[in-house]
Tab-separated table of C-alpha atoms and ligand atoms in Angstrom:
chain	number	residue	atom	x	y	z
A	1	MET	CA	-11.391	2.996	20.139
A	2	THR	CA	-8.137	4.612	18.567
A	3	ARG	CA	-9.121	7.930	16.924
A	4	PRO	CA	-8.164	8.228	13.054
A	5	PRO	CA	-4.987	9.444	12.422
A	6	LEU	CA	-4.380	13.272	11.856
A	7	VAL	CA	-2.470	13.755	8.368
A	8	LEU	CA	-0.533	17.072	7.208
A	9	GLY	CA	-0.447	16.542	3.237
A	10	ILE	CA	1.983	18.348	1.075
A	11	GLU	CA	1.856	19.096	-2.604
A	12	THR	CA	4.291	20.263	-4.866
A	13	SER	CA	4.969	18.499	-7.854
A	14	CYS	CA	3.910	21.162	-10.424
A	15	ASP	CA	2.486	24.411	-10.210
A	16	GLU	CA	0.146	24.236	-7.194
A	17	THR	CA	1.663	24.670	-3.915
A	18	SER	CA	-0.797	22.968	-1.432
A	19	ALA	CA	-1.286	21.686	2.020
A	20	ALA	CA	-4.233	19.957	3.858
A	21	VAL	CA	-5.124	18.587	7.502
A	22	LEU	CA	-7.129	15.339	7.042
A	23	ARG	CA	-8.627	13.125	9.811
A	24	GLY	CA	-9.527	9.893	9.362
A	25	GLN	CA	-10.452	9.056	5.327
A	26	SER	CA	-12.710	11.956	4.401
A	27	GLU	CA	-12.838	14.879	7.263
A	28	LEU	CA	-10.994	17.608	5.591
A	29	LEU	CA	-10.136	20.181	8.253
A	30	GLY	CA	-7.879	22.383	6.589
A	31	HIS	CA	-6.945	22.904	2.880
A	32	VAL	CA	-5.194	25.557	1.180
A	33	ILE	CA	-4.117	25.412	-2.629
A	34	PHE	CA	-1.989	28.142	-4.057
A	35	THR	CA	-1.949	28.414	-7.952
A	36	GLN	CA	1.251	30.030	-9.350
A	37	ASP	CA	-0.512	32.426	-12.010
A	38	VAL	CA	2.887	33.340	-13.353
A	39	HIS	CA	3.207	30.634	-15.656
A	40	ARG	CA	0.257	31.860	-17.679
A	41	LEU	CA	2.773	34.654	-18.853
A	42	TYR	CA	4.621	31.733	-20.308
A	43	GLY	CA	1.875	29.678	-21.939
A	44	GLY	CA	3.128	26.620	-19.544
A	45	VAL	CA	4.571	25.580	-16.358
A	46	VAL	CA	8.413	26.826	-16.144
A	47	PRO	CA	10.238	24.565	-13.903
A	48	GLU	CA	12.574	26.710	-12.372
A	49	ILE	CA	10.092	29.435	-11.673
A	50	ALA	CA	7.841	26.619	-9.898
A	51	SER	CA	10.476	25.569	-7.543
A	52	ARG	CA	11.398	29.257	-6.506
A	53	ALA	CA	7.415	29.838	-5.987
A	54	HIS	CA	7.032	26.677	-4.046
A	55	LEU	CA	10.120	27.712	-1.922
A	56	ARG	CA	8.692	31.277	-1.317
A	57	THR	CA	5.010	30.006	-0.529
A	58	LEU	CA	5.281	26.576	1.272
A	59	ASP	CA	5.767	27.792	4.814
A	60	HIS	CA	2.599	30.193	4.623
A	61	VAL	CA	0.552	27.601	2.481
A	62	VAL	CA	1.126	24.804	5.629
A	63	ASP	CA	0.523	27.767	8.236
A	64	GLY	CA	-2.809	28.359	6.711
A	65	ALA	CA	-4.186	24.821	6.570
A	66	LEU	CA	-2.917	24.549	10.021
A	67	ARG	CA	-4.569	27.346	11.218
A	68	GLU	CA	-8.146	26.463	9.315
A	69	ALA	CA	-7.486	23.101	11.043
A	70	GLY	CA	-7.063	24.506	14.437
A	71	VAL	CA	-4.165	22.137	15.177
A	72	ARG	CA	-0.469	22.638	15.616
A	73	ILE	CA	2.026	20.567	13.846
A	74	GLU	CA	2.846	18.746	17.118
A	75	ASP	CA	-1.148	17.297	16.808
A	76	VAL	CA	-0.430	15.894	13.159
A	77	ASP	CA	0.488	11.796	13.497
A	78	VAL	CA	2.098	11.510	10.042
A	79	VAL	CA	3.196	14.044	7.271
A	80	GLY	CA	2.648	12.864	3.989
A	81	VAL	CA	4.614	14.630	1.093
A	82	THR	CA	4.735	13.991	-2.627
A	83	ALA	CA	7.834	12.313	-3.487
A	84	GLY	CA	7.040	11.936	-7.512
A	85	PRO	CA	6.465	11.954	-10.121
A	86	GLY	CA	6.758	15.750	-11.243
A	87	LEU	CA	9.290	18.380	-12.093
A	88	ILE	CA	12.187	17.297	-9.746
A	89	GLY	CA	12.998	20.900	-8.374
A	90	ALA	CA	9.612	21.745	-7.355
A	91	LEU	CA	9.320	18.024	-5.580
A	92	LEU	CA	12.731	18.519	-3.704
A	93	VAL	CA	11.014	21.872	-2.113
A	94	GLY	CA	8.150	19.657	-0.866
A	95	VAL	CA	9.848	16.649	0.266
A	96	SER	CA	12.720	18.829	1.723
A	97	TRP	CA	10.528	20.603	3.814
A	98	GLY	CA	8.040	17.477	4.823
A	99	LYS	CA	11.275	15.528	5.890
A	100	ALA	CA	12.387	18.640	8.080
A	101	ALA	CA	9.061	19.501	9.499
A	102	ALA	CA	8.461	15.641	10.253
A	103	TRP	CA	11.950	15.521	11.738
A	104	ALA	CA	11.472	18.588	13.930
A	105	ALA	CA	8.351	17.506	15.249
A	106	GLY	CA	9.428	14.067	16.194
A	107	LYS	CA	6.722	12.540	13.518
A	108	PRO	CA	7.107	9.949	10.669
A	109	VAL	CA	6.955	10.948	6.984
A	110	VAL	CA	5.405	9.293	4.519
A	111	GLY	CA	6.220	9.325	0.367
A	112	VAL	CA	3.522	9.755	-1.605
A	113	HIS	CA	2.919	8.853	-5.418
A	114	HIS	CA	1.087	11.887	-7.028
A	115	MET	CA	-0.710	9.671	-9.587
A	116	GLU	CA	-2.268	7.418	-7.013
A	117	ALA	CA	-3.103	10.087	-5.304
A	118	HIS	CA	-5.285	11.072	-7.815
A	119	LEU	CA	-7.106	8.029	-7.763
A	120	PHE	CA	-8.067	8.936	-3.954
A	121	ALA	CA	-9.016	12.273	-4.532
A	122	THR	CA	-12.670	11.329	-5.721
A	123	GLN	CA	-13.316	9.247	-2.637
A	124	LEU	CA	-12.637	12.463	-0.344
A	125	GLU	CA	-16.262	13.472	-1.622
A	126	HIS	CA	-18.061	10.377	-3.034
A	127	PRO	CA	-17.672	7.603	-0.304
A	128	ASP	CA	-18.657	4.839	-2.545
A	129	ALA	CA	-15.843	5.707	-4.919
A	130	THR	CA	-13.788	2.724	-3.711
A	131	PRO	CA	-12.554	-0.310	-5.717
A	132	PRO	CA	-13.372	-1.963	-7.787
A	133	PHE	CA	-13.155	0.523	-10.679
A	134	VAL	CA	-11.949	1.499	-13.787
A	135	ALA	CA	-9.996	4.756	-13.533
A	136	LEU	CA	-9.162	7.634	-15.891
A	137	LEU	CA	-6.096	9.936	-15.049
A	138	VAL	CA	-6.193	12.783	-17.240
A	139	SER	CA	-3.870	15.743	-16.246
A	140	GLY	CA	-1.165	17.829	-17.898
A	141	GLY	CA	1.235	15.239	-17.399
A	142	HIS	CA	-0.246	12.046	-17.188
A	143	THR	CA	-2.982	9.900	-19.254
A	144	LEU	CA	-3.343	6.504	-17.887
A	145	LEU	CA	-6.450	4.100	-17.847
A	146	LEU	CA	-6.436	1.703	-14.909
A	147	TRP	CA	-8.274	-1.321	-13.837
A	148	VAL	CA	-8.406	-0.941	-9.768
A	149	PRO	CA	-9.458	-4.153	-8.085
A	150	ALA	CA	-8.330	-3.046	-4.574
A	151	TRP	CA	-6.486	-0.138	-3.215
A	152	GLY	CA	-2.783	-0.454	-3.703
A	153	GLU	CA	-3.838	-2.725	-6.613
A	154	TYR	CA	-3.323	-1.390	-10.168
A	155	VAL	CA	-3.272	-2.727	-13.583
A	156	GLN	CA	-2.383	-0.352	-16.246
A	157	LEU	CA	-4.600	-0.920	-19.208
A	158	GLY	CA	-3.475	1.984	-21.238
A	159	ALA	CA	-1.260	4.911	-21.533
A	160	THR	CA	-0.631	7.622	-23.691
A	161	ARG	CA	2.422	7.183	-26.458
A	162	ASP	CA	3.102	10.908	-26.638
A	163	ASP	CA	1.361	13.886	-25.217
A	164	ALA	CA	-0.441	13.765	-22.282
A	165	ALA	CA	-4.502	14.485	-22.409
A	166	GLY	CA	-4.052	17.636	-20.764
A	167	GLU	CA	-0.931	18.412	-22.572
A	168	ALA	CA	-3.209	18.131	-26.157
A	169	PHE	CA	-5.821	20.392	-24.612
A	170	ASP	CA	-2.800	22.861	-24.067
A	171	LYS	CA	-1.243	22.649	-26.885
A	172	ALA	CA	-4.318	22.924	-28.984
A	173	ALA	CA	-5.313	26.021	-26.997
A	174	LYS	CA	-1.936	27.472	-28.181
A	175	ILE	CA	-2.726	26.749	-31.924
A	176	LEU	CA	-5.868	28.440	-31.607
A	177	GLY	CA	-4.732	31.425	-29.568
A	178	LEU	CA	-6.708	30.534	-26.722
A	179	PRO	CA	-5.055	31.429	-23.092
A	180	TYR	CA	-3.521	28.996	-20.904
A	181	PRO	CA	-4.461	26.335	-19.362
A	182	GLY	CA	-5.746	25.084	-22.828
A	183	GLY	CA	-8.590	22.745	-21.168
A	184	PRO	CA	-10.922	25.297	-19.891
A	185	SER	CA	-10.609	27.982	-22.526
A	186	ILE	CA	-11.015	25.108	-25.269
A	187	GLN	CA	-14.278	24.190	-23.178
A	188	ARG	CA	-15.352	27.898	-23.210
A	189	ALA	CA	-14.936	28.668	-27.076
A	190	ALA	CA	-16.552	25.407	-27.632
A	191	GLU	CA	-19.709	26.319	-25.951
A	192	ASP	CA	-20.697	28.378	-29.063
A	193	GLY	CA	-19.200	25.892	-31.761
A	194	ASP	CA	-20.435	23.177	-33.687
A	195	PRO	CA	-18.382	20.163	-33.575
A	196	SER	CA	-19.327	18.609	-36.866
A	197	ARG	CA	-18.062	21.562	-39.426
A	198	HIS	CA	-14.572	20.097	-38.883
A	199	ARG	CA	-13.522	16.660	-38.549
A	200	PHE	CA	-10.685	15.349	-36.900
A	201	THR	CA	-8.931	11.975	-36.626
A	202	ARG	CA	-9.084	9.518	-33.534
A	203	PRO	CA	-5.802	8.438	-32.931
A	204	LEU	CA	-5.488	4.755	-32.121
A	205	LEU	CA	-9.237	4.351	-32.139
A	206	ASN	CA	-10.752	1.964	-34.954
A	207	ARG	CA	-13.114	-0.756	-34.942
A	208	GLY	CA	-10.955	-3.483	-35.849
A	209	GLN	CA	-9.154	-3.486	-32.600
A	210	ARG	CA	-8.861	-6.460	-30.008
A	211	PRO	CA	-8.695	-6.512	-26.436
A	212	GLU	CA	-5.113	-8.670	-27.298
A	213	ASP	CA	-3.903	-5.875	-29.728
A	214	SER	CA	-1.116	-3.333	-27.746
A	215	ASP	CA	-3.010	-0.361	-28.971
A	216	TYR	CA	-6.342	-1.427	-27.618
A	217	TYR	CA	-6.245	0.896	-24.790
A	218	ASP	CA	-3.224	3.095	-25.530
A	219	PHE	CA	-3.741	6.453	-26.577
A	220	SER	CA	-2.138	9.290	-28.929
A	221	PHE	CA	-2.693	12.861	-29.077
A	222	SER	CA	0.171	14.464	-30.873
A	223	GLY	CA	-1.686	13.376	-34.536
A	224	LEU	CA	-4.641	15.098	-33.378
A	225	LYS	CA	-2.586	18.186	-32.491
A	226	THR	CA	-0.956	18.044	-36.150
A	227	ALA	CA	-4.169	17.979	-37.790
A	228	LEU	CA	-5.575	20.878	-35.981
A	229	ARG	CA	-2.612	22.802	-36.695
A	230	ASN	CA	-2.992	21.856	-40.585
A	231	ARG	CA	-6.616	22.797	-40.564
A	232	VAL	CA	-6.088	26.102	-38.605
A	233	ARG	CA	-3.606	26.922	-41.711
A	234	GLU	CA	-6.140	26.381	-44.223
A	235	VAL	CA	-8.622	28.205	-42.187
A	236	GLU	CA	-6.298	31.075	-42.084
A	237	ARG	CA	-5.078	31.081	-45.548
A	238	GLU	CA	-9.350	31.633	-46.335
A	239	GLY	CA	-8.971	34.620	-43.937
A	240	ALA	CA	-11.427	33.231	-41.803
A	241	LEU	CA	-9.746	32.033	-38.886
A	242	GLU	CA	-11.270	34.197	-36.092
A	243	ALA	CA	-15.035	33.432	-36.684
A	244	GLU	CA	-13.932	29.409	-37.179
A	245	ILE	CA	-12.677	29.280	-33.328
A	246	PRO	CA	-15.295	27.854	-31.658
A	247	ASP	CA	-15.919	25.307	-34.148
A	248	LEU	CA	-12.685	24.457	-34.289
A	249	ALA	CA	-12.506	24.223	-30.531
A	250	ALA	CA	-15.431	22.056	-30.354
A	251	ALA	CA	-14.365	19.843	-33.225
A	252	PHE	CA	-11.268	19.105	-31.170
A	253	GLN	CA	-12.331	18.976	-28.179
A	254	ASP	CA	-14.985	16.413	-29.541
A	255	ALA	CA	-12.186	13.931	-30.951
A	256	ALA	CA	-10.253	14.019	-27.873
A	257	VAL	CA	-13.362	13.044	-25.610
A	258	ASP	CA	-14.316	10.558	-28.064
A	259	VAL	CA	-11.010	8.701	-27.625
A	260	LEU	CA	-11.038	9.030	-23.975
A	261	ALA	CA	-14.476	7.603	-23.475
A	262	ALA	CA	-14.401	4.844	-26.103
A	263	LYS	CA	-11.189	3.561	-24.493
A	264	THR	CA	-12.466	3.865	-20.966
A	265	MET	CA	-15.571	2.066	-22.385
A	266	ARG	CA	-13.422	-0.582	-23.659
A	267	ALA	CA	-12.209	-1.278	-20.442
A	268	VAL	CA	-15.863	-0.924	-18.318
A	269	ARG	CA	-17.053	-3.780	-20.993
A	270	GLU	CA	-13.842	-6.119	-20.707
A	271	MET	CA	-13.579	-6.153	-16.696
A	272	ASP	CA	-17.334	-6.009	-16.504
A	273	CYS	CA	-17.373	-3.308	-14.231
A	274	ARG	CA	-19.334	-0.415	-14.437
A	275	ARG	CA	-17.892	1.988	-12.072
A	276	ILE	CA	-15.569	4.788	-13.316
A	277	VAL	CA	-13.408	7.072	-11.444
A	278	LEU	CA	-11.820	10.200	-13.094
A	279	GLY	CA	-8.919	12.130	-11.773
A	280	GLY	CA	-6.501	14.961	-12.983
A	281	GLY	CA	-7.157	18.136	-14.472
A	282	VAL	CA	-8.997	16.780	-17.646
A	283	ALA	CA	-11.840	15.177	-15.139
A	284	ASN	CA	-13.394	18.730	-15.362
A	285	SER	CA	-13.893	18.514	-18.688
A	286	ARG	CA	-17.866	18.493	-18.709
A	287	ALA	CA	-17.792	16.930	-21.952
A	288	LEU	CA	-15.752	14.213	-20.901
A	289	ARG	CA	-18.413	13.614	-18.009
A	290	ALA	CA	-21.279	13.796	-19.795
A	291	GLU	CA	-20.109	11.534	-22.752
A	292	LEU	CA	-19.045	8.864	-20.445
A	293	THR	CA	-22.226	9.345	-18.414
A	294	ARG	CA	-24.019	9.041	-21.772
A	295	ARG	CA	-22.351	5.528	-22.737
A	296	LEU	CA	-22.658	4.128	-19.261
A	297	GLY	CA	-26.377	4.497	-19.245
A	298	GLY	CA	-28.385	4.137	-16.000
A	299	ARG	CA	-26.770	1.428	-14.507
A	300	GLY	CA	-23.609	2.442	-13.499
A	301	ALA	CA	-21.635	5.558	-11.899
A	302	VAL	CA	-19.128	8.203	-13.109
A	303	PHE	CA	-17.250	9.744	-9.921
A	304	ALA	CA	-15.413	12.838	-10.580
A	305	PRO	CA	-14.159	14.948	-8.278
A	306	SER	CA	-14.950	18.592	-7.826
A	307	PRO	CA	-12.924	21.099	-9.718
A	308	ARG	CA	-11.093	21.991	-6.542
A	309	LEU	CA	-9.916	18.060	-6.012
A	310	SER	CA	-9.568	17.226	-9.481
A	311	THR	CA	-6.482	19.232	-10.049
A	312	ASP	CA	-3.328	19.084	-8.097
A	313	ASN	CA	-4.275	19.376	-4.460
A	314	ALA	CA	-2.779	18.220	-0.933
A	315	ALA	CA	-5.902	16.944	0.212
A	316	MET	CA	-5.523	13.730	-2.082
A	317	ILE	CA	-1.784	13.226	-1.236
A	318	ALA	CA	-2.849	13.277	2.748
A	319	ARG	CA	-5.382	10.842	1.959
A	320	ALA	CA	-3.135	8.378	-0.252
A	321	ALA	CA	-0.310	8.981	2.622
A	322	GLN	CA	-2.972	8.038	5.281
A	323	PHE	CA	-3.501	4.620	3.224
A	324	ARG	CA	-0.161	3.993	3.041
A	325	PHE	CA	0.648	4.962	6.629
A	326	ALA	CA	-2.050	2.586	7.721
A	327	ARG	CA	-0.112	-0.421	5.992
A	328	GLY	CA	2.784	0.670	7.714
A	329	GLU	CA	4.906	1.979	4.991
A	330	VAL	CA	6.738	4.639	6.559
A	331	ALA	CA	9.927	6.541	5.012
A	332	GLY	CA	13.049	7.244	6.848
A	333	LEU	CA	14.767	10.592	6.307
A	334	GLU	CA	16.717	9.176	2.978
A	335	LEU	CA	13.160	9.549	1.360
A	336	ASN	CA	14.110	11.639	-2.040
A	337	ALA	CA	12.042	13.012	-4.601
A	338	ARG	CA	11.887	11.121	-7.919
A	339	ALA	CA	10.938	12.721	-11.301
A	340	ASP	CA	9.843	9.217	-12.672
A	341	LEU	CA	8.779	7.660	-9.092
A	342	PRO	CA	7.207	4.147	-10.271
A	343	PHE	CA	3.465	3.675	-9.445
A	344	PRO	CA	3.416	1.504	-6.511
A	345	GLY	CA	1.308	-1.701	-7.145
A	346	LEU	CA	1.102	-1.079	-10.817
A	347	ARG	CA	1.626	-3.930	-13.010
A	348	LYS	CA	0.947	-3.954	-16.753
A	349	ARG	CA	-2.059	-5.859	-18.177
B	1	KG4	O1	-4.073	18.054	-12.683
B	1	KG4	P1	-3.696	19.046	-13.260
B	1	KG4	O2	-4.144	20.157	-12.297
B	1	KG4	O3	-2.048	19.203	-13.234
B	1	KG4	C1	-1.484	18.473	-13.672
B	1	KG4	O4	-0.802	17.715	-12.716
B	1	KG4	O5	-0.687	18.180	-14.983
B	1	KG4	O6	-4.270	19.130	-14.965
B	1	KG4	C2	-4.156	20.088	-15.783
B	1	KG4	C3	-4.328	19.954	-16.672
B	1	KG4	C4	-3.803	20.788	-18.168
B	1	KG4	O7	-3.616	20.547	-19.028
B	1	KG4	C5	-5.481	21.675	-18.576
B	1	KG4	O8	-5.788	22.204	-19.632
B	1	KG4	C6	-6.514	20.308	-17.913
B	1	KG4	O9	-5.918	19.654	-17.075
B	1	KG4	N1	-7.877	20.737	-18.220
B	1	KG4	C7	-8.585	20.508	-18.968
B	1	KG4	C8	-10.220	20.828	-18.546
B	1	KG4	N2	-9.628	21.514	-17.286
B	1	KG4	C9	-8.381	21.431	-17.078
B	1	KG4	N3	-8.888	19.687	-19.855
B	1	KG4	C10	-10.069	19.582	-20.848
B	1	KG4	N4	-11.051	20.158	-20.126
B	1	KG4	C11	-11.313	20.901	-19.498
B	1	KG4	N5	-12.397	21.758	-18.990
B	2	ZN	ZN1	-1.614	15.809	-10.929
């Protein structure tokens, strides 16, 4: 039997510089994630700063992952690198590095779609998290509800029409004066809050919708953000903002989670598949996981990656690269980064 391929994965699409060495489908031999803390100063990711930070750290991050795995780049069978979507300058650092390293070591290179990789992240820890499943990919840049009958076959059920789910949490945190990234800040503040003291709109969610309606699965978060901003102004005028922050955070989280869970459950019903895979930073939300688990009941499974694998990381890039490599999809040195790289194998419903 031939031994499973050894993959070096590289991720630089946003503000994490990461490298991983993966053998087979789940043997993670080395994994380094360097989170660029500098963006906290600005309350969001500054693209130019992100590119420069990737450039400074990628060498060290890859070295660290190889050392942890106890291998040299010559031992690797294939280099997989995020080719998009993401910040173009940031992507270019990883793609250029990956191509150069692969060329120098005489290895093939595979361009990976960042969101397809998020789908694979869960499987690294939960071998059962394989298709068929309904997937909810929710990060700072994306909100996608997918039906996944098989790896490589993706049906887009819904997407956001404005802000991404994580972006909504980030903007809401800013409105409340809580630190970036917003999701964890809101979660923390909401722990001491009562979600029923404020009631926010559930955009694009109402009982009258039917599966054939174009908004049945779609999301919208910008109205929710505006509702929060208006409520904050009212509370501020009453001079009680500080004391109300936990309740406001809890009510906002409740509304966002309600919409995400309701639309995911619509997919579960229509696809007749009680298996949900979560991916992206918002998959860390305890409220979201709990709500989906509650609505799914006993006869079903919610698979969610650990915090380390739900946010951006190179382990999932290596796993997705391995899938594409096994299908013979090797890129040439013309491989380029694309901020809007189309999702491979994705079709609209
Ligand atoms: O996947 P990710 O690390 O980076 C992107 O590709 O965007 O996701 C980061 C996003 C941020 O918007 C952050 O606020 C959100 O994930 N997030 C959360 C939670 N933890 C992280 N959102 C809601 N609840 C959380 N507990
Ligand atoms: Zn991501």
